[in-house]
XYZ file of C-alpha atoms in Angstrom:
302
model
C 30.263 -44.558 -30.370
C 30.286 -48.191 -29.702
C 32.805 -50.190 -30.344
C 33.564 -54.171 -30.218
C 35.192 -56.750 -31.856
C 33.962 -57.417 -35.329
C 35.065 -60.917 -35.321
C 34.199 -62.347 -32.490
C 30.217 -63.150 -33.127
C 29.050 -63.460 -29.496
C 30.979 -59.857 -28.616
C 28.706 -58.926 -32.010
C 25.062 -60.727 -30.684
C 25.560 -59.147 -27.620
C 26.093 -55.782 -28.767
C 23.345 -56.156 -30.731
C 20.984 -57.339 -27.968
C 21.606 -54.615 -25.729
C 21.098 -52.069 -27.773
C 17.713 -53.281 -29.471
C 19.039 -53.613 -32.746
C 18.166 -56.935 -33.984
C 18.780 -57.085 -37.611
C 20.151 -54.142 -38.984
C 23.668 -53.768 -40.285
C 27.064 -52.577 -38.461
C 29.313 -50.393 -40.368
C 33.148 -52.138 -39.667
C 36.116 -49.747 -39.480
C 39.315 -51.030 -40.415
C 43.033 -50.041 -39.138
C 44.176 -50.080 -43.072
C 42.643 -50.826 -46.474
C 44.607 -54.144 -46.513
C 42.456 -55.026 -43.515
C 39.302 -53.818 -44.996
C 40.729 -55.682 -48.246
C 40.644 -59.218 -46.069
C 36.494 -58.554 -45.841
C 35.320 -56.451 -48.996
C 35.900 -55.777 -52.865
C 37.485 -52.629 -52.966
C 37.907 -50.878 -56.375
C 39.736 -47.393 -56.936
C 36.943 -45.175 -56.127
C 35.855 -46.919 -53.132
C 39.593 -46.534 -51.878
C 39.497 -42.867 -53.174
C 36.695 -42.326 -50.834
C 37.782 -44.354 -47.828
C 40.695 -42.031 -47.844
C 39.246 -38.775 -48.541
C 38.622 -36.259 -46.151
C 34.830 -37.022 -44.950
C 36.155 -40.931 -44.107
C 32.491 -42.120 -44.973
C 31.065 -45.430 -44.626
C 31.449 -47.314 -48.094
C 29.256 -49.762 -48.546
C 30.922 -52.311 -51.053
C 30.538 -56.228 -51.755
C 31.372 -58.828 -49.068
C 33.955 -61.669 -50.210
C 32.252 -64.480 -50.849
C 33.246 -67.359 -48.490
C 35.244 -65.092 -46.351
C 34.531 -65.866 -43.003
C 36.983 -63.267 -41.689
C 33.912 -60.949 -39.840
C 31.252 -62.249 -37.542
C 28.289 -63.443 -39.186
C 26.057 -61.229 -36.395
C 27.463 -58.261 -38.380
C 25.782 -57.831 -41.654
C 23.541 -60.772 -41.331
C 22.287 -62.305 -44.819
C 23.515 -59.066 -46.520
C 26.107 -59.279 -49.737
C 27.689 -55.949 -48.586
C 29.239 -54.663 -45.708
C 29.651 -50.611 -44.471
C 33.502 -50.220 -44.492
C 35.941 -47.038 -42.914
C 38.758 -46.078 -41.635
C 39.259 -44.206 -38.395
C 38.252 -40.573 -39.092
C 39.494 -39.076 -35.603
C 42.420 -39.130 -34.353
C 40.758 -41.407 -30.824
C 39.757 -43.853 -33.110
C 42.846 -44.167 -34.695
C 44.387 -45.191 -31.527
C 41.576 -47.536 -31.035
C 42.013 -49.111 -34.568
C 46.040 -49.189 -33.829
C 46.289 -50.534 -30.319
C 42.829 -52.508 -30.692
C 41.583 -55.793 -33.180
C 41.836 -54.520 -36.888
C 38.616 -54.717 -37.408
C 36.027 -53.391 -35.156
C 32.167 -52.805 -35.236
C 31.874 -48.952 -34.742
C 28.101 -48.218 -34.039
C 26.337 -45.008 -32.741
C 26.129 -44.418 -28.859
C 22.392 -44.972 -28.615
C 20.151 -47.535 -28.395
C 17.821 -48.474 -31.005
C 15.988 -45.329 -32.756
C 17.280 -42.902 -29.997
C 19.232 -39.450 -30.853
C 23.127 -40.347 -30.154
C 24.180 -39.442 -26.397
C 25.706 -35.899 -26.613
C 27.954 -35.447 -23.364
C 29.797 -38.088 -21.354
C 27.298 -37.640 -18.567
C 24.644 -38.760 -20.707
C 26.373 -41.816 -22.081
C 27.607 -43.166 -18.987
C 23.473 -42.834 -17.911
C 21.748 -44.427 -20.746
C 24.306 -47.004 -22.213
C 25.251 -48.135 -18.444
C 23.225 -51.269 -19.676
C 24.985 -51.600 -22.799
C 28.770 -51.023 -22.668
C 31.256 -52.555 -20.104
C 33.790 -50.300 -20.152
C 33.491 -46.353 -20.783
C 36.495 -44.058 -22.786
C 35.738 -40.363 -22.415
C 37.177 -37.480 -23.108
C 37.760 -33.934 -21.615
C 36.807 -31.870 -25.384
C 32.632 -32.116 -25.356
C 30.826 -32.543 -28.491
C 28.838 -30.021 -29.402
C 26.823 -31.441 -32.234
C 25.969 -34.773 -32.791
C 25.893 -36.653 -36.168
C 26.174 -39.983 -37.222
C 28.243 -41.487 -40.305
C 27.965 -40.445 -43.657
C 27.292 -43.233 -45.890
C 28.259 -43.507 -49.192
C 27.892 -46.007 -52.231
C 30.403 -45.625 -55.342
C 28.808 -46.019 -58.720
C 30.338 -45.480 -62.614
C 28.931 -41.959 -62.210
C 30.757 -41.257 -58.860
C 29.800 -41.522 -55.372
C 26.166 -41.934 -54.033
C 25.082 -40.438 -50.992
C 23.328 -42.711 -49.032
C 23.064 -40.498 -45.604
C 24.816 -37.247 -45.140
C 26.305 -36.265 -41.918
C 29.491 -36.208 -40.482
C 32.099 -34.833 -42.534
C 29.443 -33.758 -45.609
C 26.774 -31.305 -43.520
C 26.479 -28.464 -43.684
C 28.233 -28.387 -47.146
C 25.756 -26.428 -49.057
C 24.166 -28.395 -52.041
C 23.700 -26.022 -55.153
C 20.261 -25.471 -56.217
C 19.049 -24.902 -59.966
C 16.627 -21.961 -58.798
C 17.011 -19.097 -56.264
C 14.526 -17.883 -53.789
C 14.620 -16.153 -49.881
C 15.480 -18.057 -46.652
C 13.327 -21.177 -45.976
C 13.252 -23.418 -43.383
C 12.427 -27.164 -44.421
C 11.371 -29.611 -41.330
C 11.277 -32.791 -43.211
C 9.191 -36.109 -42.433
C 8.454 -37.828 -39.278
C 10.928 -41.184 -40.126
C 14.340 -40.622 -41.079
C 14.201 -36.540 -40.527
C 16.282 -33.805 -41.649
C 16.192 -30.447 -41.935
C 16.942 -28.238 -44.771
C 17.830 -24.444 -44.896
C 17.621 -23.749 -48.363
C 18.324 -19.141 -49.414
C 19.424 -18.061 -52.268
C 20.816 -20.643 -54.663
C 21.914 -23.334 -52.400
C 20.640 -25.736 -49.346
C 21.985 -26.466 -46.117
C 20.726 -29.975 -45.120
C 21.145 -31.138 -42.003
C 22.744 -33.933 -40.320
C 20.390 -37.235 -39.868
C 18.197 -36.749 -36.935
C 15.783 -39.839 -36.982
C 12.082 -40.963 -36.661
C 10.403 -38.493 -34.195
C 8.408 -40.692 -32.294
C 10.775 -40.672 -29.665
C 10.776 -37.610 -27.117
C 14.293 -37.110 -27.473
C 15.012 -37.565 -30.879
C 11.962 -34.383 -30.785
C 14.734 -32.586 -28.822
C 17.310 -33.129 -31.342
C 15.139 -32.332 -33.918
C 14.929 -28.915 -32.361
C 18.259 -28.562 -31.629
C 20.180 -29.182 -35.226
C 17.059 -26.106 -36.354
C 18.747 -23.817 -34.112
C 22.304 -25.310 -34.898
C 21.753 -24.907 -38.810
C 20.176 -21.203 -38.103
C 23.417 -20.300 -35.643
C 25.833 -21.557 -38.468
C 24.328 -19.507 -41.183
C 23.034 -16.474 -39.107
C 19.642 -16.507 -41.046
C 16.012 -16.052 -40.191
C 13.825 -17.781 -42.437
C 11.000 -15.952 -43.799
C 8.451 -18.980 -44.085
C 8.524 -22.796 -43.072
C 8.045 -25.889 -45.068
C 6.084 -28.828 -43.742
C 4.654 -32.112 -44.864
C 1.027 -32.373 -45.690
C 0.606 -35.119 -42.937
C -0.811 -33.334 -40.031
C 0.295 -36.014 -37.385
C 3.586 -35.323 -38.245
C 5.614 -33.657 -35.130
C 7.407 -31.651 -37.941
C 4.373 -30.454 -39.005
C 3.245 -29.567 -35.812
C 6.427 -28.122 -34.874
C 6.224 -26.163 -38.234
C 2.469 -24.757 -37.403
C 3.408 -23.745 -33.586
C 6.529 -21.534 -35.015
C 4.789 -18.101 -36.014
C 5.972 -17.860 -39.506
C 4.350 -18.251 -42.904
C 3.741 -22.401 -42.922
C 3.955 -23.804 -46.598
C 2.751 -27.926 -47.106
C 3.884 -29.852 -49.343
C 2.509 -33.050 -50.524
C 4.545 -35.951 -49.620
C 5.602 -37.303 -52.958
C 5.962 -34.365 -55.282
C 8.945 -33.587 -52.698
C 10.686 -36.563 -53.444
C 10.329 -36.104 -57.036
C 11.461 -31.897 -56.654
C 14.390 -33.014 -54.743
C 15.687 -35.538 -56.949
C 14.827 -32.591 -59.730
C 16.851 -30.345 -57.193
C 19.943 -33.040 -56.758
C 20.627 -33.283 -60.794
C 20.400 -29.214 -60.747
C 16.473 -29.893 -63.273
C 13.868 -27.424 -63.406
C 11.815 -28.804 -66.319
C 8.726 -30.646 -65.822
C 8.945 -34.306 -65.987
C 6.973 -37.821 -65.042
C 8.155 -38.734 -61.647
C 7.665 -41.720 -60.298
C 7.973 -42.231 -56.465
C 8.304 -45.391 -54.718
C 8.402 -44.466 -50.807
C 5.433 -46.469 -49.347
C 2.777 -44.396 -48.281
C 2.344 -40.359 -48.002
C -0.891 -38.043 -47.508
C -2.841 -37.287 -50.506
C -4.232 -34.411 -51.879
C -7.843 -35.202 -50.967
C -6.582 -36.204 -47.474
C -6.021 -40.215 -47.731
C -2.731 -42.446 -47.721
C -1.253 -42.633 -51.277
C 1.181 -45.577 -51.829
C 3.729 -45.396 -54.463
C 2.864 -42.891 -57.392
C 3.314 -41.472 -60.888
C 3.217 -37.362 -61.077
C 3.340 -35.036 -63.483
C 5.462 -32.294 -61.684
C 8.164 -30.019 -61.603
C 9.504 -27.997 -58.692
């Protein structure tokens, strides 16, 4: 992780600067709720969560006219990611440290997060000034999991650390498959017998090591569950490194055009299997007659 001082906006800029990250969001964790309290509207299940096991990143509403946080850390945004220290390092950080501090992956912009100390001290030389490491390596990388609370409960907004690999229940059954996801924003999904095993967030795959990671949470998810998949899932793109990946790997290859599996997972998610008018809005995907399709209304079911 990175860490600095979430009120102090030129400690925030320059974070920001170094690692490439020029408008997006920092998540702020907190040393207690009362502290979070001083920055966001917290209602009871937004507490509930905070101080539940997984210690997500709730995004809630900012106070307005607070002017508690930096203004470099959720510029021109009405909410802010809160948490509260979900090891027991940070903890120490949060108690010994400013009560509320920006808590950011260990990567620069659109890279996988550094993995050993070795490889943090080499590629965020340029970005931190002081290094805390520790003697227990981390064997698998994730980032937050980020949640939004609703009437109906808790939204996921990313699941990762402290929610993967908890198995999602599925309202069909069917043999081991391996899903490789898109080429932005990629997961990967194991899904046998009645559930799925999605993975943590790896990232766009444009960059050669995030293509690494992407490699290495396949092997990570198939060592946890000790299963072989019998055939792999793919987008339809064919410029996709997934779907390269997912032609190179010697088993049955299935595609999948790119908005009917937005519209079977959300089917998937609220545990549907009738056919229903689904109507995705994810920018552009490849069509069935082998052009980019923008937004679009299907007739589908799983």
């Amino acid at each position: 992780l990175l860490a600095t001082n979430a009120t102090v906006q030129h400690a925030v800029e320059r974070l920001r600067e170094r690692k490439r990250r020029p408008h997006k969001p920092f998540a702020v964790m907190g040393r207690t709720l009362a502290d979070l309290e001083r920055i966001v509207v917290l209602d009871e299940p937004a507490r509930a969560r905070l101080t539940s096991r997984v210690r997500p990143i709730v995004i809630a509403p900012a106070i307005p006219g607070a002017r508690v946080l930096a203004a470099a850390v959720a510029p021109r945004l009405a909410d802010v990611g809160v948490y509260l220290a979900p090891t027991p390092l940070q903890a120490l950080l949060a108690a010994d440290g400013p009560p509320l501090q920006v808590m950011t992956s260990g990567n620069l912009a659109e890279e996988p997060i550094a993995r050993t100390n070795e490889e943090a001290l080499a590629r965020l030389a340029g970005v931190a000034d002081v290094f805390l490491v520790h003697d227990r390596e981390v064997h698998s990388r994730a980032d937050d999991s980020v949640v939004r609370t609703s009437q109906r409960g808790a939204i996921p907004m990313r699941r990762a650390r402290g929610m993967v690999p908890d198995a999602i229940a599925l309202p069909v059954a069917g043999p081991p498959v391996l899903a490789v996801g898109g080429h932005e924003r990629n997961t990967v999904c194991f899904a046998r017998g009645g559930e799925a095993e999605v993975s943590q967030h790896v990232g766009d795959l444009d960059h050669p090591e995030s293509d690494g990671f992407f490699r290495e949470a396949i092997g990570h998810l198939q060592a946890l569950l000790a299963t072989a998949p019998v055939a792999v899932v793919h987008d339809l793109h064919p410029d996709y490194r997934s779907t390269a990946w997912a032609r190179a790997c010697r088993l049955p290859a299935i595609a999948v055009q790119h908005h009917h599996a937005h519209v079977a997972a959300c089917l998937a998610e609220h545990a549907r299997s009738e056919r229903v008018t689904g109507i995705a809005f994810d920018g552009t995907g490849l069509g069935d007659d082998g052009t980019l399709w923008g937004g679009e209304i299907l007739d589908a079911d799983l």
